[in-house]
Coordinates of C-alpha atoms in Angstrom, one line a residue:
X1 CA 28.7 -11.5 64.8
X2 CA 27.5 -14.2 66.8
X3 CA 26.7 -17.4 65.2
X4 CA 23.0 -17.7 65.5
X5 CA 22.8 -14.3 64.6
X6 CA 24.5 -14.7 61.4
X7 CA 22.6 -17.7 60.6
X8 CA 19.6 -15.2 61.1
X9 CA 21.1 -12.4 58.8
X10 CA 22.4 -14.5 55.9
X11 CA 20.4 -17.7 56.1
X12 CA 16.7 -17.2 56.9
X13 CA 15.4 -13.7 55.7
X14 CA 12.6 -14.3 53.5
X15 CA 12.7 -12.7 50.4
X16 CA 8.9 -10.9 51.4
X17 CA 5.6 -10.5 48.8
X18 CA 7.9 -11.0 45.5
X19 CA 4.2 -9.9 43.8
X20 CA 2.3 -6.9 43.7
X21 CA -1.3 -6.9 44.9
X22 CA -2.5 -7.1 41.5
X23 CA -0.4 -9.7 40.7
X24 CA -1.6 -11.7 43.7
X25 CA -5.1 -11.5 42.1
X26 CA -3.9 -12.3 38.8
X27 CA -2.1 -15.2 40.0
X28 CA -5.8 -16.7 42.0
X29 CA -8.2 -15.1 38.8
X30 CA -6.0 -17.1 35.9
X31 CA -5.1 -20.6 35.6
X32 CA -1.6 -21.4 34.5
X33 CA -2.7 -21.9 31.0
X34 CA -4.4 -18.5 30.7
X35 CA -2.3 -17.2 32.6
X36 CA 0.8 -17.5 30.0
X37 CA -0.8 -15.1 27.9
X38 CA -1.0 -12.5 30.0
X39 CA 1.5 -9.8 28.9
X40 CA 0.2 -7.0 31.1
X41 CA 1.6 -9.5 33.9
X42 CA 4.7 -10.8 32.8
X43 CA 5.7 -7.4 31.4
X44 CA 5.4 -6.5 35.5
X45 CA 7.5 -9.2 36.2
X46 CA 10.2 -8.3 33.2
X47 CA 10.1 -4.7 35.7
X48 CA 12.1 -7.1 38.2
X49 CA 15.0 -8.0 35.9
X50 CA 17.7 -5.4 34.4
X51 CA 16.9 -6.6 30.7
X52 CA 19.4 -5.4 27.8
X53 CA 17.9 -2.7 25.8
X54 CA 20.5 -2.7 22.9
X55 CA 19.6 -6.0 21.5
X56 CA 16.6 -8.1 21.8
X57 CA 17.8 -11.2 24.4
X58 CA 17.4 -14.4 22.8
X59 CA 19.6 -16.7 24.4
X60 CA 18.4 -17.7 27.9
X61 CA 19.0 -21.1 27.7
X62 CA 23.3 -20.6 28.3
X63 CA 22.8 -18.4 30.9
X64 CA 19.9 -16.6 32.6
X65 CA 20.3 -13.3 34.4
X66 CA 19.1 -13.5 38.0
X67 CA 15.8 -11.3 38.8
X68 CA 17.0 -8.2 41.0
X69 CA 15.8 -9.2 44.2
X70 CA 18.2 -12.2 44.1
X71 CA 20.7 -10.7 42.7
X72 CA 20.9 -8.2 45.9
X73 CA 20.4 -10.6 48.2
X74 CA 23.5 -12.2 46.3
X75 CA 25.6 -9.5 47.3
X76 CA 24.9 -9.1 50.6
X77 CA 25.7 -12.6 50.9
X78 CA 29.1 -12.1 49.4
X79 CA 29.6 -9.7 52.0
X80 CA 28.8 -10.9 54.8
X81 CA 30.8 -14.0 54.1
X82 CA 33.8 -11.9 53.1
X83 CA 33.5 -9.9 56.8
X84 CA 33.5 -13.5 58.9
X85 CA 36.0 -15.0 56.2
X86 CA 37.5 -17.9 57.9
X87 CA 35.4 -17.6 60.8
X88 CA 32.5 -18.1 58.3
X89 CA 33.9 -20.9 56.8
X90 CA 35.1 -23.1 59.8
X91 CA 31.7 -22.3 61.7
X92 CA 28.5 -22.0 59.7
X93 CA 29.3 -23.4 56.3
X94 CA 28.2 -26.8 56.5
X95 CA 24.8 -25.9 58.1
X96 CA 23.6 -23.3 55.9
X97 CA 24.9 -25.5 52.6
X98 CA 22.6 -28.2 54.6
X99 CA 19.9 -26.2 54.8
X100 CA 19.9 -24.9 51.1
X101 CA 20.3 -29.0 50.2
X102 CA 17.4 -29.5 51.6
X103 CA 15.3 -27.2 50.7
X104 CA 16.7 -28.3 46.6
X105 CA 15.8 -31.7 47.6
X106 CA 12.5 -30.8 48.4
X107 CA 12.1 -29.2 45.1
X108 CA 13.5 -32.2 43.2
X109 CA 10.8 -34.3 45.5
X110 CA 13.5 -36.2 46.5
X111 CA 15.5 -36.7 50.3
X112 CA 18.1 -34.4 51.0
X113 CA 20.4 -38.0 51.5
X114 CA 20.1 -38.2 48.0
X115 CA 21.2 -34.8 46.0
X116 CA 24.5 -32.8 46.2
X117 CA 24.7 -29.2 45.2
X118 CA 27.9 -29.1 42.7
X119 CA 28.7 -26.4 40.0
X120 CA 26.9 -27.5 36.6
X121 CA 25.4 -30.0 34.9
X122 CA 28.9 -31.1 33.7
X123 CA 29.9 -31.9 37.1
X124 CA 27.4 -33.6 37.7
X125 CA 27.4 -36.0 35.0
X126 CA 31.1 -36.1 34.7
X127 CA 31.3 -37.2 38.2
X128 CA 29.0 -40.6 37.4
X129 CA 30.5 -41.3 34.3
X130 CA 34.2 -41.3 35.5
X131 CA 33.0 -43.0 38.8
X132 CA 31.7 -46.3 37.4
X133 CA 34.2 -49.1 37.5
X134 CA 34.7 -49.4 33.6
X135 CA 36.3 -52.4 32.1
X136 CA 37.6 -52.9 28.9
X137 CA 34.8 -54.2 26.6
X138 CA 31.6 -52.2 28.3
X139 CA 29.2 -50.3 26.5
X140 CA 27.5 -47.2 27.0
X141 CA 24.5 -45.9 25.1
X142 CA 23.9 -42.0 24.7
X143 CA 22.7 -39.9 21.2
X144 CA 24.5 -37.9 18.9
X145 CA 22.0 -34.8 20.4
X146 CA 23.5 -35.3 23.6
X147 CA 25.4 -32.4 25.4
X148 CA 29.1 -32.2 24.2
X149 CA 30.6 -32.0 27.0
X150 CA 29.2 -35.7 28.4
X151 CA 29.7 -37.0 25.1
X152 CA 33.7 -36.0 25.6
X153 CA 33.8 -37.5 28.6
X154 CA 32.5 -41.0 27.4
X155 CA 35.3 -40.8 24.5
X156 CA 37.6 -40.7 27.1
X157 CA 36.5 -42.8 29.2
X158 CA 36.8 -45.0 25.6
X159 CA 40.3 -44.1 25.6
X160 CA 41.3 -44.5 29.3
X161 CA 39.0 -47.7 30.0
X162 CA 38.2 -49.1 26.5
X163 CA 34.6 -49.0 26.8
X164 CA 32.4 -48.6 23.4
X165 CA 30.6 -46.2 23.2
X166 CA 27.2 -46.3 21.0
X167 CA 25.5 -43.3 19.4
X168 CA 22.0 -43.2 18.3
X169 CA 20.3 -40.6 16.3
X170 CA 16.7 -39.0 18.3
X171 CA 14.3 -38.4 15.6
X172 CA 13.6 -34.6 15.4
X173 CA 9.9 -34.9 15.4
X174 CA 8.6 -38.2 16.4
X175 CA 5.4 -39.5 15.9
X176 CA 5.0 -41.2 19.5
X177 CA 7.2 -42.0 22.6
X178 CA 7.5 -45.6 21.6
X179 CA 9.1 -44.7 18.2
X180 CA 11.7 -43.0 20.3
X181 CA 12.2 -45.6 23.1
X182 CA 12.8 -48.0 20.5
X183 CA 15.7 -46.0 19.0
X184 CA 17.7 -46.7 23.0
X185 CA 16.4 -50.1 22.8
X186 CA 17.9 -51.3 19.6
X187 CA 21.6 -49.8 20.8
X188 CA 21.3 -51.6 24.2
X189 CA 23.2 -55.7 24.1
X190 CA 24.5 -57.4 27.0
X191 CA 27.4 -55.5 28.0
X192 CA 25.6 -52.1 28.1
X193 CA 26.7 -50.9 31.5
X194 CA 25.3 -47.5 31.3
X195 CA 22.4 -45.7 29.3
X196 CA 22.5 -41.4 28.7
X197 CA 20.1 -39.3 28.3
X198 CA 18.4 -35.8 27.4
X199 CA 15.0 -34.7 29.9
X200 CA 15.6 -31.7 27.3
X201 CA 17.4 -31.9 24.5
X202 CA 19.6 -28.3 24.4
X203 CA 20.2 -27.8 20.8
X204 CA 16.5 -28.8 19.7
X205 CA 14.4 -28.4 22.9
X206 CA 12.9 -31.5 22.3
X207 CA 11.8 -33.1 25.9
X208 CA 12.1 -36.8 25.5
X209 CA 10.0 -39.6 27.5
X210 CA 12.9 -40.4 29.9
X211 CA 10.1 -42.5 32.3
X212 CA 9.8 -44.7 29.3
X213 CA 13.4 -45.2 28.8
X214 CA 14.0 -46.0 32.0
X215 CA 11.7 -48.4 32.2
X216 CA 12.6 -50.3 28.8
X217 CA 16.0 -50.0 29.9
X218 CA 16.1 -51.5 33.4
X219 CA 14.3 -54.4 32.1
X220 CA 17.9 -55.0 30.3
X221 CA 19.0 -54.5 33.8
X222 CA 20.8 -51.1 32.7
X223 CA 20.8 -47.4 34.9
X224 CA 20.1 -44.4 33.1
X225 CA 21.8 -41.5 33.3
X226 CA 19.4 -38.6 32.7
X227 CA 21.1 -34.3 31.5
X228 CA 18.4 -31.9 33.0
X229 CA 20.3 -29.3 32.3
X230 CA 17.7 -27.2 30.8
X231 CA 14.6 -29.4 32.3
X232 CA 14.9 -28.4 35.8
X233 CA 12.9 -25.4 37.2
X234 CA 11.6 -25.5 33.4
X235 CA 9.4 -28.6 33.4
X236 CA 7.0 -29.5 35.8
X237 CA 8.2 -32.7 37.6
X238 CA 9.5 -34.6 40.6
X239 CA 13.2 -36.3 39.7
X240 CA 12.2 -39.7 41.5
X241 CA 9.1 -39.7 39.1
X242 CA 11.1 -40.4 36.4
X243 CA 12.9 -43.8 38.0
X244 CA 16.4 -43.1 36.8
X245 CA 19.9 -43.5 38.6
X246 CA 21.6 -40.0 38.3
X247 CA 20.0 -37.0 37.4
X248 CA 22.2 -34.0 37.1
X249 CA 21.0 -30.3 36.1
X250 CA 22.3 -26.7 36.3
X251 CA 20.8 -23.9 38.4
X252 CA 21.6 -21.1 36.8
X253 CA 19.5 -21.6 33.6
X254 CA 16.0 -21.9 34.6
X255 CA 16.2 -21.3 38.5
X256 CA 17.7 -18.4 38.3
X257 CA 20.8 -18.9 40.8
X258 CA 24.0 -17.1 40.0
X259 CA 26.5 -19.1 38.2
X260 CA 28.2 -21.9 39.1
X261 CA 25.2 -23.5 40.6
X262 CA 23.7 -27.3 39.8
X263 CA 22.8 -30.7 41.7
X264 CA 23.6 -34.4 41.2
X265 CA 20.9 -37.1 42.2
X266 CA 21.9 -40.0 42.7
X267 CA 19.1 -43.0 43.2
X268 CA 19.1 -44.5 46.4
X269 CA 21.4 -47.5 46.6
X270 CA 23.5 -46.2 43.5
X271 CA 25.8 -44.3 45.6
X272 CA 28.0 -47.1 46.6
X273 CA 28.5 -47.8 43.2
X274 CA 30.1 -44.8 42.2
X275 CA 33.9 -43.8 43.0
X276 CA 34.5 -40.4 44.1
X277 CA 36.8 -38.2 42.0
X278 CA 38.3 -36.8 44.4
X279 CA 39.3 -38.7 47.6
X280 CA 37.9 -38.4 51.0
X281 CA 37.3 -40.5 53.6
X282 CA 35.7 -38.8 55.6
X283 CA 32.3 -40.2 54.2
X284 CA 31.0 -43.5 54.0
X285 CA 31.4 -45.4 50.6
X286 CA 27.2 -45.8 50.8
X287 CA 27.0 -41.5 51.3
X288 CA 26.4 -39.1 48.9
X289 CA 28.6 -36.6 50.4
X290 CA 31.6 -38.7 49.4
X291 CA 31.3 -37.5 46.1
X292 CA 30.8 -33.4 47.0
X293 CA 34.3 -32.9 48.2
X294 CA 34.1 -29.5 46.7
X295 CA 37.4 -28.0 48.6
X296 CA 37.3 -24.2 49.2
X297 CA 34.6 -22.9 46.8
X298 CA 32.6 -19.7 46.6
X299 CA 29.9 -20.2 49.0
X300 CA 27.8 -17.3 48.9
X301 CA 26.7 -19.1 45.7
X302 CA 25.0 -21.8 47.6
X303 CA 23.4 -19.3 49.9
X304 CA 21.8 -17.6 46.6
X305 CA 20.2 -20.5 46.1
X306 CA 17.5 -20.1 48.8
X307 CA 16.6 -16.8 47.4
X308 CA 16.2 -18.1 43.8
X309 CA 13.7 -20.9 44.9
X310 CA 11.9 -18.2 47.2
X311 CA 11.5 -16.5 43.8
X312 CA 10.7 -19.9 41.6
X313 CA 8.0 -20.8 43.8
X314 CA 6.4 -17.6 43.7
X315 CA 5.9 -17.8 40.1
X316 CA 5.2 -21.9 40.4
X317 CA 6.5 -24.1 38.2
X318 CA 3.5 -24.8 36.2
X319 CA 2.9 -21.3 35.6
X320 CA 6.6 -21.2 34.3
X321 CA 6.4 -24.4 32.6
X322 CA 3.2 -22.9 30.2
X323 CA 4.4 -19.6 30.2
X324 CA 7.6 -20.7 28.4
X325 CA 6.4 -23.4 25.8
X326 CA 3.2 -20.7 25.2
X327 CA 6.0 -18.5 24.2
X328 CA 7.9 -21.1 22.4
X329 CA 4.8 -21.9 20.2
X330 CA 3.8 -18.1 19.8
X331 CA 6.4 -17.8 17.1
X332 CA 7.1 -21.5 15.6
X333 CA 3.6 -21.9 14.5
X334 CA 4.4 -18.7 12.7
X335 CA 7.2 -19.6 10.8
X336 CA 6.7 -23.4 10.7
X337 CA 6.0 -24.5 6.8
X338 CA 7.1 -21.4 5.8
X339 CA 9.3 -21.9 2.5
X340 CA 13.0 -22.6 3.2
X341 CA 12.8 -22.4 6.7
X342 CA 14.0 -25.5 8.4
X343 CA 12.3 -26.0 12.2
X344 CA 14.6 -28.6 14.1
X345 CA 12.0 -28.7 17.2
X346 CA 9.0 -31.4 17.4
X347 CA 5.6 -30.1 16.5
X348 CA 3.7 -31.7 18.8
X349 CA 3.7 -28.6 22.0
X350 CA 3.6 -31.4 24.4
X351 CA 6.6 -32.9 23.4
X352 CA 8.6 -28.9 23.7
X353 CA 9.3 -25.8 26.6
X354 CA 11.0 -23.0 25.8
X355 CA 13.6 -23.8 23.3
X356 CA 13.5 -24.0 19.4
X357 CA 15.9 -24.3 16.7
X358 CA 15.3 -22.5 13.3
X359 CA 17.2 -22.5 10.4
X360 CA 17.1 -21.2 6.9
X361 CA 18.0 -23.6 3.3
X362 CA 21.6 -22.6 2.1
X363 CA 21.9 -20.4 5.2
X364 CA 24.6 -21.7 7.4
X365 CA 24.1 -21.1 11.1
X366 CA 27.1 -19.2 12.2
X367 CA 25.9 -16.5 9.2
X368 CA 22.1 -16.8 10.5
X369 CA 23.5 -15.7 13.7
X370 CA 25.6 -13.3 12.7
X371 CA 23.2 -11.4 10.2
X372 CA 20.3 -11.9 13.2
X373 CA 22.6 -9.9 15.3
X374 CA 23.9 -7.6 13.3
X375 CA 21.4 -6.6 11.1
X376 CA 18.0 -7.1 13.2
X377 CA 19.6 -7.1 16.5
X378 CA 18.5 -10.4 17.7
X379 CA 20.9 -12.3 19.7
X380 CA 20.6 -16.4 18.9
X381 CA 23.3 -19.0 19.0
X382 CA 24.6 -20.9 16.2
X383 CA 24.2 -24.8 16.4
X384 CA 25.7 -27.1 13.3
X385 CA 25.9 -30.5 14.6
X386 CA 24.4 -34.1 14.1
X387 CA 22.1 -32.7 11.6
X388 CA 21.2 -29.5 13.3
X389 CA 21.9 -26.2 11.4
X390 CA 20.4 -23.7 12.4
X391 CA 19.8 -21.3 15.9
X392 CA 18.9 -22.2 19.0
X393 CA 16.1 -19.4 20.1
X394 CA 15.8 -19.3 23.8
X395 CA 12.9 -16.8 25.5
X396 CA 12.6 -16.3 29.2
X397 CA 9.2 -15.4 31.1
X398 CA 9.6 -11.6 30.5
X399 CA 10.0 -11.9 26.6
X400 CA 7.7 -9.8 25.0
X401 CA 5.4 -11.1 21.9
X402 CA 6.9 -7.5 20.3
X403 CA 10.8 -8.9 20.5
X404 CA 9.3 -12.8 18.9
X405 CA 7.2 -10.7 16.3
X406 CA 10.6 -8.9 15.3
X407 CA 12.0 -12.6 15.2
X408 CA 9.5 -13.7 12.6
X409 CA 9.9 -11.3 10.5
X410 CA 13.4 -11.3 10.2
X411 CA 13.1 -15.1 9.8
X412 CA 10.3 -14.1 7.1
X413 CA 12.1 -12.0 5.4
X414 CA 15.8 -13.9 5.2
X415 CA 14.2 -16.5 4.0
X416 CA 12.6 -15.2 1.0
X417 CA 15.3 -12.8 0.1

């Protein structure tokens, strides 16, 4: 195949009208907010994923499946890479991974210069935190709520570099932003080199005010380093909005991508900063690229990406964004202040999306999972950490009111029996 033609085949193909007519009318007659309660058209949209039938799917917030129509195009994609093979990869590889950049950047709201498709929101973060120039003595502020795989790479950097490493506590359910900007401001002294931090908390689903932070905390002259893992493609936002250094999110959560999908931002003039954990000098010290030396990787991936933000945008982010914390609230409010149930997510909607934590007095998690499971057939994840017992309930756009009404009353019930 020639190369143009492939370019054609693979790269470009829309994914057509994702919507039915009456969809299309739903989407104009509805605003977003109304919108979200509309189960005669989500439960069109569910028609468009393969959803489990043997247990109700609570746990979308690990890994979501992708919708049918990408996950076709996906395979094609996998084969037509596999029939060009090396031809594929020497040829048309760094243009279409271009191309998809781009068009990520443009849904970050940011330049293309300044974003790097990597696997995960590990990766990302990873690669900023062992990239700074530690020295013995430096500080870096994160919380206790923070993702645990971040939170191991600090402690080593700790034990490699012999930075410090300062842990705050985020109040579960604050009573204003300032109460919990003032919890990173008390941690922060003079040798605070670096400042984490949660767009979306992912064992609570509490979305903190990370504009604020940054804000307080580059008037100490410190970066921030903001986890969108679950944020992105969730939330309805522009990265550069926020004024932080480094953003870093996975795509295979709330964009829907395959896995192995997720993007590093890096702030414009915070590149040259960084060093690259791999080496390559190819790039220049000042070019995000440097820090993308990816090696040979499964690309078809990447190309999957188009067709997942094809899908995103269809729906629109603000229809996803109240869609999912309408859903979220449908079943907390129905449990919350019930006796020895235990909510772990903030009360106030605005400061939540799509992911609550519930747990039960005297219950411990793992068991709450394992009885939700077993006997009711609702599949959760345990969480029992930094004050947190209980499970992390996770809906997606095509959960049904039916499957969270089965989820309150097995909450209802194994908590008064």
């Amino acid at each position: 195949m020639h190369k143009r033609e492939f370019l054609r085949a693979v790269g470009t193909a829309s994914l057509g009208l994702f919507f039915t007519p009456g969809q299309v009318a739903a989407l104009s007659r509805w605003s977003p907010a109304e919108l979200a309660a509309r189960e005669d058209f989500w439960s069109e949209l569910r028609a468009t994923y393969v959803v489990p039938t043997e247990f109700i799917h609570l746990e979308h917030g690990y890994y979501s499946m992708q919708s049918q129509p990408v996950l076709e195009r996906y395979v094609g994609h996998i084969r037509a890479v596999n029939a060009l093979s090396s031809r594929y990869m020497r040829t048309v590889q760094a243009p279409n991974k271009a191309r998809v950049q781009a068009r990520l950047a443009a849904l970050a709201g940011c330049t293309s210069n300044d974003l790097i498709i990597t696997r995960n929101t590990t990766e990302s973060l990873d690669t900023v935190i062992s990239g700074f120039d530690w020295k013995p003595g430096d500080e870096a502020v994160m919380s206790v709520h923070d993702y645990g795989a971040m939170l191991d790479q600090f402690a080593l950097m700790g034990r490699r570099w012999g930075i410090l490493n300062r842990r705050v506590t985020v109040p579960i359910d604050p009573r204003s932003d300032d109460e919990v900007v003032q919890v990173y401001a008390n941690a922060i002294t003079p040798r605070t080199k670096l400042l984490m931090v949660c767009h979306q908390i992912n064992i609570t689903g509490q979305v903190l005010p990370v504009r604020k932070i940054c804000d307080m905390a580059h008037a100490h002259g410190v970066p921030v380093m903001v986890d969108g893992a679950h944020a992105f493609a969730q939330l309805d936002f522009r990265i550069p909005e926020l004024d932080c250094d480094f953003y870093g999110a996975s795509l295979h959560k709330w964009l829907g991508t395959p896995l192995g999908a997720g993007i590093l931002y890096v702030k414009p003039g915070r590149v040259e900063q960084l060093w690259p954990l791999y080496g390559d000098e190819g790039f220049a010290k000042d070019d995000i690229r440097k820090l993308n030396h990816t090696g040979t990787h499964p690309v078809h991936t990447d190309l999957a990406i188009e067709d997942a933000i094809a899908v995103h945008e269809a729906i629109g982010i603000r229809r996803k964004q109240e869609r999912l914390r309408w859903l979220q609230q449908y079943w907390t409010t129905k449990v919350r202040g019930t006796p020895r149930v235990q909510l772990f997510t903030p009360s106030d909607p605005a400061r939540t999306g799509a992911i609550a934590n519930v747990g039960i007095e005297g219950m411990p998690p793992g068991e709450l999972a394992t009885v939700l499971m077993d006997r009711y057939r609702i599949f959760t994840v345990a969480i029992d950490t930094a004050g947190v017992t209980g499970v992390r309930v996770t809906p997606q756009l095509f959960t049904t009111t039916a499957e969270l009404d089965a989820l309150v009353r097995a909450i209802t019930e194994l908590a008064r029996h």
